[in-house]
Amino acid sequence: MADEAAKPATPAVPYMTRELKSGLDLTDSTVTDEFDERSWDMVVSLGLSRQLTTGKTLVDLADAGMDDIVVCTADLGRPTQVETFGRRFPDRYFNFGIAERNMIGAAAGLAAVGYLPVISNYSFFLALMGVENIRNDICYPGLPVKMVGTHSGIAMGFYGTSHHCCEDIGALRTMAGLNLMAPCDGTALSSALKGLIRHPEPIYFRVGRGREAVVYDTAFDFRIGGSNTLREGRHATVFAIGNLVKAALDAADILADEGIEITVVDMYSIRPIDREAIRKAASEHGVLISAEEHNVTGGFGAAIAEVVAEEGLVAKLHKVGMPDQYAILGPPTHLYAHYGLDGPGVASTVRTALSG
Amino acid sequence: MSSRALKNVTREDLKDKARLIRRETVRLTDICGSGHYGSSFSMAELVAALYYQFMHVRPDDPKWDDRDRFLLGKGHAAIGLYPVLADLGFFPQSWLDSYTRLHSPLGDHPDVKKVPGADFSSGSIGHNLSVSVGMALGLQRKGSPGRVICMMGDGEQTEGQIWEAAISGAHWDLSNLIGIVDINGAGSDGDPQATMATEPLVDKWRAFGWDVIVLEDGHDLEQVQDALNRALNGPGDKPRCVLAYTVAGKGVSFMEGTWQWHLGFLGPKDLERAYAEIEAGDIG
């Protein structure tokens, strides 16, 4: 480890530009014109997280007359971008400070007296720290609380293990009465919230850091138990969630040049899962690949494996995901390449699956 | 109550070490592309005094049983701790140059499995005081002279687990347990007191059974040394809490007192401005 660390550092990549800054609301920023083009503070950095559309979507819904929406966060209103809602509707925005379990219980209380709470927080603090409160305060009473767990998987890169979340699907997939959705970009998240805001049961939406590549140009009918087939091919099917949807599409391009045609399905509904899509892939070619930014043990791929086994399907499943270990540190894109959670990584697994 | 000798350092030495913390925070952030300037700068004098004057550690034997332990509950300020650990010889200076790169042991938060000298991992706010209670309890039972120091943030005071830990620390008379709250007035969503008020903290910690030491200016080294000496070497059989009032971003004028520079990045020209202010500064 010391030898690895002693390697010369690669220079920081400049990702902040005057153009990017010019499109942002910098009212609260301290980075004025006298500062460097590349300098940024917390206000400026929010410009990078464009796929976190929760705040804007909830403002739209509230403007359209949904008076019962209330938003809860735990000192992460800015990073998760629901402060947009707080500015527009300050009397319906509750910031609990860094007190996640208190927030979850209070959201249950708000739901119990007739409000429609939406929690927005980092997934590792919401789903992992708050797992017992989610179970006892929200799921068991069956309260219609909507939870948006952001920055899931290893999107936080060098922030380290405490800020990685490769266990939330495993933990929450066992919660009776909880729906588990994975909108893969900002349009999907917006579609999910608009489509499911009135769903009578609790829902956990697993989303990324907000810097994800765009998959969807237009809104779609986001359904519990649904999926979207984004590309069709005859050799294998990749069932993907989150960041891996774009990776699977990239893999399809890479493989097409080699004469390999794959189907790519955005399996945005993890629980309940679209069993028919799995049956279809098994009957067509039986070569299944699951792709997730989560531990391959007990996660989304395991949910597919259950369907294959329970229904006696003739298929072999190859899982793309985090190995059953804690991630090393590094910048997110470097980590994705390291763990094969990108186009080349998915393509490599597809080749292995077809050669077996 | 165990007490341990103070190391012989001058006030100018400590000022230099605090400068080292600020300078390296700026440099490592430049390697990484983003960094917690504000939280590192606010604790610089406290960390310098702890490691160079008060704490008994052995860089050549980082797991020495009787060492004093330092747990950084506000783990996002690790960027200000690594330069000190490297300077003391816990790991090679070259590790700093690869801060946050793929395979580096040094990430945004301290990791006990990767970083010699880091006494526990953190990053999930609110955990480390509980871990400190366990360490203090064990060391007390063993009769060790080791003390356990847990540096928390002011935003961290909203975590329920802090108060569960506080209750247990007082219940078991953990006189070898020292809490420090770096009250720098900056969190992710702004001033923690505006997000969720926790003041008056002095009354709360007293009510939870701790001896409380109010450090009015956490950048005045004379006050810092006095407060830490009372906390680490003072009489009594209770755990002690230092409420350290500090300034987020202290040492770089355009960062001081702002929440906006809790996390940020400096372009080349601003980087030079920051280095120049840090070198010219005479804090302490």
JSON list of N, CA and C in Angstrom, two decimals, chain A residues 2 5 9-10 12 15 28 30 34-36 38-42 75-78 95-96 98-101 125 129 158-159 162-163 328-331 335, chain B residues 30 32-34 95 97-98 100-105 107-109 123-124 158-159 188-190 195-196 259-265 267-270:
[
{"chain": "A", "resi": 2, "resn": "ALA", "atom": "N", "xyz": [1.93, 1.21, 0.80]},
{"chain": "A", "resi": 2, "resn": "ALA", "atom": "CA", "xyz": [2.81, 2.38, 0.86]},
{"chain": "A", "resi": 2, "resn": "ALA", "atom": "C", "xyz": [3.47, 2.62, -0.49]},
{"chain": "A", "resi": 5, "resn": "ALA", "atom": "N", "xyz": [1.09, 4.19, -2.76]},
{"chain": "A", "resi": 5, "resn": "ALA", "atom": "CA", "xyz": [0.83, 5.57, -2.38]},
{"chain": "A", "resi": 5, "resn": "ALA", "atom": "C", "xyz": [1.98, 6.48, -2.75]},
{"chain": "A", "resi": 9, "resn": "ALA", "atom": "N", "xyz": [1.63, 11.75, -7.85]},
{"chain": "A", "resi": 9, "resn": "ALA", "atom": "CA", "xyz": [0.21, 12.05, -7.98]},
{"chain": "A", "resi": 9, "resn": "ALA", "atom": "C", "xyz": [-0.08, 12.60, -9.37]},
{"chain": "A", "resi": 10, "resn": "THR", "atom": "N", "xyz": [-1.23, 12.24, -9.88]},
{"chain": "A", "resi": 10, "resn": "THR", "atom": "CA", "xyz": [-1.67, 12.87, -11.13]},
{"chain": "A", "resi": 10, "resn": "THR", "atom": "C", "xyz": [-2.24, 14.24, -10.79]},
{"chain": "A", "resi": 12, "resn": "ALA", "atom": "N", "xyz": [-4.53, 17.52, -10.48]},
{"chain": "A", "resi": 12, "resn": "ALA", "atom": "CA", "xyz": [-5.98, 17.68, -10.36]},
{"chain": "A", "resi": 12, "resn": "ALA", "atom": "C", "xyz": [-6.56, 18.06, -11.72]},
{"chain": "A", "resi": 15, "resn": "TYR", "atom": "N", "xyz": [-12.24, 20.93, -13.54]},
{"chain": "A", "resi": 15, "resn": "TYR", "atom": "CA", "xyz": [-13.60, 20.66, -14.02]},
{"chain": "A", "resi": 15, "resn": "TYR", "atom": "C", "xyz": [-14.53, 21.83, -13.82]},
{"chain": "A", "resi": 28, "resn": "ASP", "atom": "N", "xyz": [-25.49, 33.26, -3.26]},
{"chain": "A", "resi": 28, "resn": "ASP", "atom": "CA", "xyz": [-24.87, 33.01, -1.95]},
{"chain": "A", "resi": 28, "resn": "ASP", "atom": "C", "xyz": [-23.38, 32.67, -2.05]},
{"chain": "A", "resi": 30, "resn": "THR", "atom": "N", "xyz": [-19.36, 33.03, -2.45]},
{"chain": "A", "resi": 30, "resn": "THR", "atom": "CA", "xyz": [-18.34, 34.04, -2.13]},
{"chain": "A", "resi": 30, "resn": "THR", "atom": "C", "xyz": [-17.35, 34.18, -3.29]},
{"chain": "A", "resi": 34, "resn": "GLU", "atom": "N", "xyz": [-13.45, 38.52, -8.84]},
{"chain": "A", "resi": 34, "resn": "GLU", "atom": "CA", "xyz": [-12.03, 38.67, -8.54]},
{"chain": "A", "resi": 34, "resn": "GLU", "atom": "C", "xyz": [-11.35, 37.31, -8.31]},
{"chain": "A", "resi": 35, "resn": "PHE", "atom": "N", "xyz": [-12.15, 36.25, -8.22]},
{"chain": "A", "resi": 35, "resn": "PHE", "atom": "CA", "xyz": [-11.57, 34.93, -8.00]},
{"chain": "A", "resi": 35, "resn": "PHE", "atom": "C", "xyz": [-11.22, 34.26, -9.33]},
{"chain": "A", "resi": 36, "resn": "ASP", "atom": "N", "xyz": [-10.38, 33.24, -9.23]},
{"chain": "A", "resi": 36, "resn": "ASP", "atom": "CA", "xyz": [-10.00, 32.45, -10.40]},
{"chain": "A", "resi": 36, "resn": "ASP", "atom": "C", "xyz": [-11.20, 31.76, -11.02]},
{"chain": "A", "resi": 38, "resn": "ARG", "atom": "N", "xyz": [-11.21, 28.80, -11.97]},
{"chain": "A", "resi": 38, "resn": "ARG", "atom": "CA", "xyz": [-11.29, 27.41, -11.47]},
{"chain": "A", "resi": 38, "resn": "ARG", "atom": "C", "xyz": [-11.69, 27.31, -10.01]},
{"chain": "A", "resi": 39, "resn": "SER", "atom": "N", "xyz": [-11.67, 28.42, -9.29]},
{"chain": "A", "resi": 39, "resn": "SER", "atom": "CA", "xyz": [-12.01, 28.35, -7.86]},
{"chain": "A", "resi": 39, "resn": "SER", "atom": "C", "xyz": [-13.51, 28.11, -7.68]},
{"chain": "A", "resi": 40, "resn": "TRP", "atom": "N", "xyz": [-13.82, 27.28, -6.70]},
{"chain": "A", "resi": 40, "resn": "TRP", "atom": "CA", "xyz": [-15.25, 27.10, -6.39]},
{"chain": "A", "resi": 40, "resn": "TRP", "atom": "C", "xyz": [-15.44, 26.93, -4.90]},
{"chain": "A", "resi": 41, "resn": "ASP", "atom": "N", "xyz": [-16.62, 27.36, -4.45]},
{"chain": "A", "resi": 41, "resn": "ASP", "atom": "CA", "xyz": [-17.01, 27.10, -3.06]},
{"chain": "A", "resi": 41, "resn": "ASP", "atom": "C", "xyz": [-18.24, 26.18, -3.09]},
{"chain": "A", "resi": 42, "resn": "MET", "atom": "N", "xyz": [-18.86, 25.99, -1.96]},
{"chain": "A", "resi": 42, "resn": "MET", "atom": "CA", "xyz": [-19.96, 25.02, -1.90]},
{"chain": "A", "resi": 42, "resn": "MET", "atom": "C", "xyz": [-21.12, 25.39, -2.82]},
{"chain": "A", "resi": 75, "resn": "ASP", "atom": "N", "xyz": [-29.05, 18.30, 7.59]},
{"chain": "A", "resi": 75, "resn": "ASP", "atom": "CA", "xyz": [-27.89, 19.12, 7.26]},
{"chain": "A", "resi": 75, "resn": "ASP", "atom": "C", "xyz": [-27.34, 18.80, 5.86]},
{"chain": "A", "resi": 76, "resn": "LEU", "atom": "N", "xyz": [-28.19, 18.29, 4.99]},
{"chain": "A", "resi": 76, "resn": "LEU", "atom": "CA", "xyz": [-27.75, 17.98, 3.63]},
{"chain": "A", "resi": 76, "resn": "LEU", "atom": "C", "xyz": [-28.75, 18.52, 2.60]},
{"chain": "A", "resi": 77, "resn": "GLY", "atom": "N", "xyz": [-29.43, 19.59, 2.96]},
{"chain": "A", "resi": 77, "resn": "GLY", "atom": "CA", "xyz": [-30.39, 20.19, 2.04]},
{"chain": "A", "resi": 77, "resn": "GLY", "atom": "C", "xyz": [-29.71, 20.77, 0.81]},
{"chain": "A", "resi": 78, "resn": "ARG", "atom": "N", "xyz": [-28.55, 21.36, 1.03]},
{"chain": "A", "resi": 78, "resn": "ARG", "atom": "CA", "xyz": [-27.83, 21.93, -0.12]},
{"chain": "A", "resi": 78, "resn": "ARG", "atom": "C", "xyz": [-27.21, 20.83, -0.97]},
{"chain": "A", "resi": 95, "resn": "ASN", "atom": "N", "xyz": [-35.23, 21.00, 8.40]},
{"chain": "A", "resi": 95, "resn": "ASN", "atom": "CA", "xyz": [-33.83, 20.57, 8.45]},
{"chain": "A", "resi": 95, "resn": "ASN", "atom": "C", "xyz": [-33.51, 20.20, 9.89]},
{"chain": "A", "resi": 96, "resn": "PHE", "atom": "N", "xyz": [-33.24, 18.94, 10.13]},
{"chain": "A", "resi": 96, "resn": "PHE", "atom": "CA", "xyz": [-33.06, 18.45, 11.49]},
{"chain": "A", "resi": 96, "resn": "PHE", "atom": "C", "xyz": [-31.63, 18.58, 12.01]},
{"chain": "A", "resi": 98, "resn": "ILE", "atom": "N", "xyz": [-27.62, 17.39, 11.83]},
{"chain": "A", "resi": 98, "resn": "ILE", "atom": "CA", "xyz": [-27.06, 16.04, 11.61]},
{"chain": "A", "resi": 98, "resn": "ILE", "atom": "C", "xyz": [-27.68, 15.10, 12.64]},
{"chain": "A", "resi": 99, "resn": "ALA", "atom": "N", "xyz": [-28.90, 14.65, 12.36]},
{"chain": "A", "resi": 99, "resn": "ALA", "atom": "CA", "xyz": [-29.64, 13.81, 13.30]},
{"chain": "A", "resi": 99, "resn": "ALA", "atom": "C", "xyz": [-30.59, 12.94, 12.49]},
{"chain": "A", "resi": 100, "resn": "GLU", "atom": "N", "xyz": [-30.02, 11.93, 11.82]},
{"chain": "A", "resi": 100, "resn": "GLU", "atom": "CA", "xyz": [-30.77, 11.16, 10.82]},
{"chain": "A", "resi": 100, "resn": "GLU", "atom": "C", "xyz": [-31.91, 10.36, 11.42]},
{"chain": "A", "resi": 101, "resn": "ARG", "atom": "N", "xyz": [-31.63, 9.71, 12.54]},
{"chain": "A", "resi": 101, "resn": "ARG", "atom": "CA", "xyz": [-32.67, 8.84, 13.10]},
{"chain": "A", "resi": 101, "resn": "ARG", "atom": "C", "xyz": [-33.84, 9.66, 13.62]},
{"chain": "A", "resi": 125, "resn": "PHE", "atom": "N", "xyz": [-26.07, 7.51, 5.21]},
{"chain": "A", "resi": 125, "resn": "PHE", "atom": "CA", "xyz": [-26.59, 7.92, 6.52]},
{"chain": "A", "resi": 125, "resn": "PHE", "atom": "C", "xyz": [-28.07, 7.59, 6.65]},
{"chain": "A", "resi": 129, "resn": "MET", "atom": "N", "xyz": [-27.43, 4.03, 8.50]},
{"chain": "A", "resi": 129, "resn": "MET", "atom": "CA", "xyz": [-27.57, 4.46, 9.90]},
{"chain": "A", "resi": 129, "resn": "MET", "atom": "C", "xyz": [-29.01, 4.35, 10.36]},
{"chain": "A", "resi": 158, "resn": "PHE", "atom": "N", "xyz": [-13.04, 9.12, -3.00]},
{"chain": "A", "resi": 158, "resn": "PHE", "atom": "CA", "xyz": [-12.00, 9.26, -1.97]},
{"chain": "A", "resi": 158, "resn": "PHE", "atom": "C", "xyz": [-12.53, 9.78, -0.64]},
{"chain": "A", "resi": 159, "resn": "TYR", "atom": "N", "xyz": [-13.83, 10.02, -0.53]},
{"chain": "A", "resi": 159, "resn": "TYR", "atom": "CA", "xyz": [-14.37, 10.33, 0.80]},
{"chain": "A", "resi": 159, "resn": "TYR", "atom": "C", "xyz": [-14.25, 9.12, 1.72]},
{"chain": "A", "resi": 162, "resn": "SER", "atom": "N", "xyz": [-16.79, 5.28, 4.89]},
{"chain": "A", "resi": 162, "resn": "SER", "atom": "CA", "xyz": [-17.96, 5.80, 5.61]},
{"chain": "A", "resi": 162, "resn": "SER", "atom": "C", "xyz": [-18.95, 6.46, 4.66]},
{"chain": "A", "resi": 163, "resn": "HIS", "atom": "N", "xyz": [-18.46, 6.93, 3.51]},
{"chain": "A", "resi": 163, "resn": "HIS", "atom": "CA", "xyz": [-19.32, 7.62, 2.55]},
{"chain": "A", "resi": 163, "resn": "HIS", "atom": "C", "xyz": [-19.66, 6.74, 1.34]},
{"chain": "A", "resi": 328, "resn": "ILE", "atom": "N", "xyz": [-11.43, 0.29, -2.30]},
{"chain": "A", "resi": 328, "resn": "ILE", "atom": "CA", "xyz": [-10.23, 1.09, -2.05]},
{"chain": "A", "resi": 328, "resn": "ILE", "atom": "C", "xyz": [-10.61, 2.56, -2.25]},
{"chain": "A", "resi": 329, "resn": "LEU", "atom": "N", "xyz": [-9.66, 3.47, -1.96]},
{"chain": "A", "resi": 329, "resn": "LEU", "atom": "CA", "xyz": [-9.92, 4.90, -2.15]},
{"chain": "A", "resi": 329, "resn": "LEU", "atom": "C", "xyz": [-9.48, 5.33, -3.55]},
{"chain": "A", "resi": 330, "resn": "GLY", "atom": "N", "xyz": [-10.07, 6.41, -4.01]},
{"chain": "A", "resi": 330, "resn": "GLY", "atom": "CA", "xyz": [-9.67, 6.98, -5.29]},
{"chain": "A", "resi": 330, "resn": "GLY", "atom": "C", "xyz": [-10.77, 7.86, -5.84]},
{"chain": "A", "resi": 331, "resn": "PRO", "atom": "N", "xyz": [-10.46, 8.62, -6.89]},
{"chain": "A", "resi": 331, "resn": "PRO", "atom": "CA", "xyz": [-11.50, 9.41, -7.55]},
{"chain": "A", "resi": 331, "resn": "PRO", "atom": "C", "xyz": [-12.55, 8.48, -8.15]},
{"chain": "A", "resi": 335, "resn": "LEU", "atom": "N", "xyz": [-12.20, 4.66, -9.78]},
{"chain": "A", "resi": 335, "resn": "LEU", "atom": "CA", "xyz": [-12.73, 3.48, -9.08]},
{"chain": "A", "resi": 335, "resn": "LEU", "atom": "C", "xyz": [-13.65, 2.67, -9.99]},
{"chain": "B", "resi": 30, "resn": "ASP", "atom": "N", "xyz": [-5.25, 20.89, -3.57]},
{"chain": "B", "resi": 30, "resn": "ASP", "atom": "CA", "xyz": [-4.90, 21.12, -4.98]},
{"chain": "B", "resi": 30, "resn": "ASP", "atom": "C", "xyz": [-4.62, 19.80, -5.70]},
{"chain": "B", "resi": 32, "resn": "CYS", "atom": "N", "xyz": [-6.10, 17.02, -4.96]},
{"chain": "B", "resi": 32, "resn": "CYS", "atom": "CA", "xyz": [-7.33, 16.24, -4.92]},
{"chain": "B", "resi": 32, "resn": "CYS", "atom": "C", "xyz": [-8.46, 16.83, -5.76]},
{"chain": "B", "resi": 33, "resn": "GLY", "atom": "N", "xyz": [-8.53, 18.15, -5.80]},
{"chain": "B", "resi": 33, "resn": "GLY", "atom": "CA", "xyz": [-9.60, 18.80, -6.56]},
{"chain": "B", "resi": 33, "resn": "GLY", "atom": "C", "xyz": [-10.73, 19.32, -5.71]},
{"chain": "B", "resi": 34, "resn": "SER", "atom": "N", "xyz": [-10.78, 18.92, -4.44]},
{"chain": "B", "resi": 34, "resn": "SER", "atom": "CA", "xyz": [-11.76, 19.50, -3.52]},
{"chain": "B", "resi": 34, "resn": "SER", "atom": "C", "xyz": [-11.29, 19.22, -2.10]},
{"chain": "B", "resi": 95, "resn": "TRP", "atom": "N", "xyz": [3.59, 9.92, 1.11]},
{"chain": "B", "resi": 95, "resn": "TRP", "atom": "CA", "xyz": [2.18, 9.52, 1.07]},
{"chain": "B", "resi": 95, "resn": "TRP", "atom": "C", "xyz": [1.28, 10.72, 0.83]},
{"chain": "B", "resi": 97, "resn": "ASP", "atom": "N", "xyz": [1.75, 13.18, -1.03]},
{"chain": "B", "resi": 97, "resn": "ASP", "atom": "CA", "xyz": [1.72, 13.57, -2.44]},
{"chain": "B", "resi": 97, "resn": "ASP", "atom": "C", "xyz": [0.70, 12.80, -3.26]},
{"chain": "B", "resi": 98, "resn": "SER", "atom": "N", "xyz": [0.27, 11.65, -2.73]},
{"chain": "B", "resi": 98, "resn": "SER", "atom": "CA", "xyz": [-0.71, 10.85, -3.47]},
{"chain": "B", "resi": 98, "resn": "SER", "atom": "C", "xyz": [-2.10, 10.94, -2.82]},
{"chain": "B", "resi": 100, "resn": "THR", "atom": "N", "xyz": [-5.61, 11.00, -1.85]},
{"chain": "B", "resi": 100, "resn": "THR", "atom": "CA", "xyz": [-6.89, 10.65, -2.53]},
{"chain": "B", "resi": 100, "resn": "THR", "atom": "C", "xyz": [-6.74, 9.98, -3.90]},
{"chain": "B", "resi": 101, "resn": "ARG", "atom": "N", "xyz": [-5.52, 9.77, -4.39]},
{"chain": "B", "resi": 101, "resn": "ARG", "atom": "CA", "xyz": [-5.39, 9.10, -5.69]},
{"chain": "B", "resi": 101, "resn": "ARG", "atom": "C", "xyz": [-5.70, 7.60, -5.52]},
{"chain": "B", "resi": 102, "resn": "LEU", "atom": "N", "xyz": [-5.93, 6.92, -6.64]},
{"chain": "B", "resi": 102, "resn": "LEU", "atom": "CA", "xyz": [-6.31, 5.50, -6.57]},
{"chain": "B", "resi": 102, "resn": "LEU", "atom": "C", "xyz": [-5.28, 4.72, -5.74]},
{"chain": "B", "resi": 103, "resn": "HIS", "atom": "N", "xyz": [-5.76, 3.93, -4.77]},
{"chain": "B", "resi": 103, "resn": "HIS", "atom": "CA", "xyz": [-4.95, 3.11, -3.85]},
{"chain": "B", "resi": 103, "resn": "HIS", "atom": "C", "xyz": [-4.33, 3.91, -2.70]},
{"chain": "B", "resi": 104, "resn": "SER", "atom": "N", "xyz": [-4.48, 5.22, -2.66]},
{"chain": "B", "resi": 104, "resn": "SER", "atom": "CA", "xyz": [-3.89, 5.97, -1.55]},
{"chain": "B", "resi": 104, "resn": "SER", "atom": "C", "xyz": [-4.52, 5.56, -0.22]},
{"chain": "B", "resi": 105, "resn": "PRO", "atom": "N", "xyz": [-3.71, 5.48, 0.84]},
{"chain": "B", "resi": 105, "resn": "PRO", "atom": "CA", "xyz": [-4.30, 5.25, 2.17]},
{"chain": "B", "resi": 105, "resn": "PRO", "atom": "C", "xyz": [-4.99, 6.51, 2.72]},
{"chain": "B", "resi": 107, "resn": "GLY", "atom": "N", "xyz": [-7.57, 9.32, 2.48]},
{"chain": "B", "resi": 107, "resn": "GLY", "atom": "CA", "xyz": [-8.78, 9.83, 1.86]},
{"chain": "B", "resi": 107, "resn": "GLY", "atom": "C", "xyz": [-9.31, 11.02, 2.62]},
{"chain": "B", "resi": 108, "resn": "ASP", "atom": "N", "xyz": [-10.51, 11.44, 2.26]},
{"chain": "B", "resi": 108, "resn": "ASP", "atom": "CA", "xyz": [-11.10, 12.62, 2.89]},
{"chain": "B", "resi": 108, "resn": "ASP", "atom": "C", "xyz": [-11.35, 12.42, 4.38]},
{"chain": "B", "resi": 109, "resn": "HIS", "atom": "N", "xyz": [-11.52, 11.17, 4.79]},
{"chain": "B", "resi": 109, "resn": "HIS", "atom": "CA", "xyz": [-11.75, 10.87, 6.21]},
{"chain": "B", "resi": 109, "resn": "HIS", "atom": "C", "xyz": [-10.69, 9.89, 6.71]},
{"chain": "B", "resi": 123, "resn": "GLY", "atom": "N", "xyz": [-16.16, 9.65, 9.69]},
{"chain": "B", "resi": 123, "resn": "GLY", "atom": "CA", "xyz": [-16.80, 10.07, 8.45]},
{"chain": "B", "resi": 123, "resn": "GLY", "atom": "C", "xyz": [-18.31, 10.02, 8.59]},
{"chain": "B", "resi": 124, "resn": "SER", "atom": "N", "xyz": [-18.77, 9.09, 9.43]},
{"chain": "B", "resi": 124, "resn": "SER", "atom": "CA", "xyz": [-20.18, 9.10, 9.80]},
{"chain": "B", "resi": 124, "resn": "SER", "atom": "C", "xyz": [-20.25, 9.84, 11.13]},
{"chain": "B", "resi": 158, "resn": "THR", "atom": "N", "xyz": [-25.74, 17.78, 17.15]},
{"chain": "B", "resi": 158, "resn": "THR", "atom": "CA", "xyz": [-27.16, 17.43, 16.95]},
{"chain": "B", "resi": 158, "resn": "THR", "atom": "C", "xyz": [-27.39, 15.92, 16.91]},
{"chain": "B", "resi": 159, "resn": "GLU", "atom": "N", "xyz": [-26.32, 15.14, 16.75]},
{"chain": "B", "resi": 159, "resn": "GLU", "atom": "CA", "xyz": [-26.49, 13.69, 16.70]},
{"chain": "B", "resi": 159, "resn": "GLU", "atom": "C", "xyz": [-26.89, 13.15, 18.08]},
{"chain": "B", "resi": 188, "resn": "SER", "atom": "N", "xyz": [-22.64, 21.85, 6.43]},
{"chain": "B", "resi": 188, "resn": "SER", "atom": "CA", "xyz": [-23.04, 21.69, 5.02]},
{"chain": "B", "resi": 188, "resn": "SER", "atom": "C", "xyz": [-24.15, 22.67, 4.63]},
{"chain": "B", "resi": 189, "resn": "ASP", "atom": "N", "xyz": [-25.09, 22.89, 5.52]},
{"chain": "B", "resi": 189, "resn": "ASP", "atom": "CA", "xyz": [-26.22, 23.76, 5.18]},
{"chain": "B", "resi": 189, "resn": "ASP", "atom": "C", "xyz": [-26.09, 25.14, 5.80]},
{"chain": "B", "resi": 190, "resn": "GLY", "atom": "N", "xyz": [-24.89, 25.51, 6.27]},
{"chain": "B", "resi": 190, "resn": "GLY", "atom": "CA", "xyz": [-24.70, 26.84, 6.83]},
{"chain": "B", "resi": 190, "resn": "GLY", "atom": "C", "xyz": [-24.30, 26.79, 8.29]},
{"chain": "B", "resi": 195, "resn": "THR", "atom": "N", "xyz": [-29.24, 26.08, 11.47]},
{"chain": "B", "resi": 195, "resn": "THR", "atom": "CA", "xyz": [-29.87, 24.85, 10.97]},
{"chain": "B", "resi": 195, "resn": "THR", "atom": "C", "xyz": [-30.65, 24.17, 12.09]},
{"chain": "B", "resi": 196, "resn": "MET", "atom": "N", "xyz": [-29.97, 23.97, 13.23]},
{"chain": "B", "resi": 196, "resn": "MET", "atom": "CA", "xyz": [-30.60, 23.33, 14.39]},
{"chain": "B", "resi": 196, "resn": "MET", "atom": "C", "xyz": [-29.82, 23.76, 15.62]},
{"chain": "B", "resi": 259, "resn": "TRP", "atom": "N", "xyz": [-19.48, 29.61, 5.67]},
{"chain": "B", "resi": 259, "resn": "TRP", "atom": "CA", "xyz": [-19.81, 28.19, 5.48]},
{"chain": "B", "resi": 259, "resn": "TRP", "atom": "C", "xyz": [-19.50, 27.77, 4.05]},
{"chain": "B", "resi": 260, "resn": "GLN", "atom": "N", "xyz": [-19.42, 28.74, 3.16]},
{"chain": "B", "resi": 260, "resn": "GLN", "atom": "CA", "xyz": [-19.21, 28.41, 1.74]},
{"chain": "B", "resi": 260, "resn": "GLN", "atom": "C", "xyz": [-17.89, 27.69, 1.50]},
{"chain": "B", "resi": 261, "resn": "TRP", "atom": "N", "xyz": [-16.88, 27.94, 2.35]},
{"chain": "B", "resi": 261, "resn": "TRP", "atom": "CA", "xyz": [-15.58, 27.29, 2.19]},
{"chain": "B", "resi": 261, "resn": "TRP", "atom": "C", "xyz": [-15.41, 26.09, 3.12]},
{"chain": "B", "resi": 262, "resn": "HIS", "atom": "N", "xyz": [-16.55, 25.58, 3.63]},
{"chain": "B", "resi": 262, "resn": "HIS", "atom": "CA", "xyz": [-16.53, 24.29, 4.33]},
{"chain": "B", "resi": 262, "resn": "HIS", "atom": "C", "xyz": [-15.93, 23.27, 3.37]},
{"chain": "B", "resi": 263, "resn": "LEU", "atom": "N", "xyz": [-16.29, 23.39, 2.10]},
{"chain": "B", "resi": 263, "resn": "LEU", "atom": "CA", "xyz": [-15.74, 22.53, 1.05]},
{"chain": "B", "resi": 263, "resn": "LEU", "atom": "C", "xyz": [-15.53, 23.40, -0.18]},
{"chain": "B", "resi": 264, "resn": "GLY", "atom": "N", "xyz": [-14.36, 23.28, -0.81]},
{"chain": "B", "resi": 264, "resn": "GLY", "atom": "CA", "xyz": [-14.12, 24.11, -1.98]},
{"chain": "B", "resi": 264, "resn": "GLY", "atom": "C", "xyz": [-12.82, 23.75, -2.67]},
{"chain": "B", "resi": 265, "resn": "PHE", "atom": "N", "xyz": [-12.44, 24.62, -3.60]},
{"chain": "B", "resi": 265, "resn": "PHE", "atom": "CA", "xyz": [-11.21, 24.41, -4.37]},
{"chain": "B", "resi": 265, "resn": "PHE", "atom": "C", "xyz": [-10.70, 25.75, -4.84]},
{"chain": "B", "resi": 267, "resn": "GLY", "atom": "N", "xyz": [-8.37, 27.92, -7.43]},
{"chain": "B", "resi": 267, "resn": "GLY", "atom": "CA", "xyz": [-7.62, 27.99, -8.69]},
{"chain": "B", "resi": 267, "resn": "GLY", "atom": "C", "xyz": [-6.24, 28.59, -8.43]},
{"chain": "B", "resi": 268, "resn": "PRO", "atom": "N", "xyz": [-5.37, 28.60, -9.46]},
{"chain": "B", "resi": 268, "resn": "PRO", "atom": "CA", "xyz": [-3.96, 28.96, -9.26]},
{"chain": "B", "resi": 268, "resn": "PRO", "atom": "C", "xyz": [-3.73, 30.32, -8.59]},
{"chain": "B", "resi": 269, "resn": "LYS", "atom": "N", "xyz": [-4.42, 31.35, -9.02]},
{"chain": "B", "resi": 269, "resn": "LYS", "atom": "CA", "xyz": [-4.19, 32.68, -8.46]},
{"chain": "B", "resi": 269, "resn": "LYS", "atom": "C", "xyz": [-4.64, 32.75, -6.99]},
{"chain": "B", "resi": 270, "resn": "ASP", "atom": "N", "xyz": [-5.79, 32.16, -6.73]},
{"chain": "B", "resi": 270, "resn": "ASP", "atom": "CA", "xyz": [-6.30, 32.17, -5.35]},
{"chain": "B", "resi": 270, "resn": "ASP", "atom": "C", "xyz": [-5.45, 31.28, -4.44]}
]
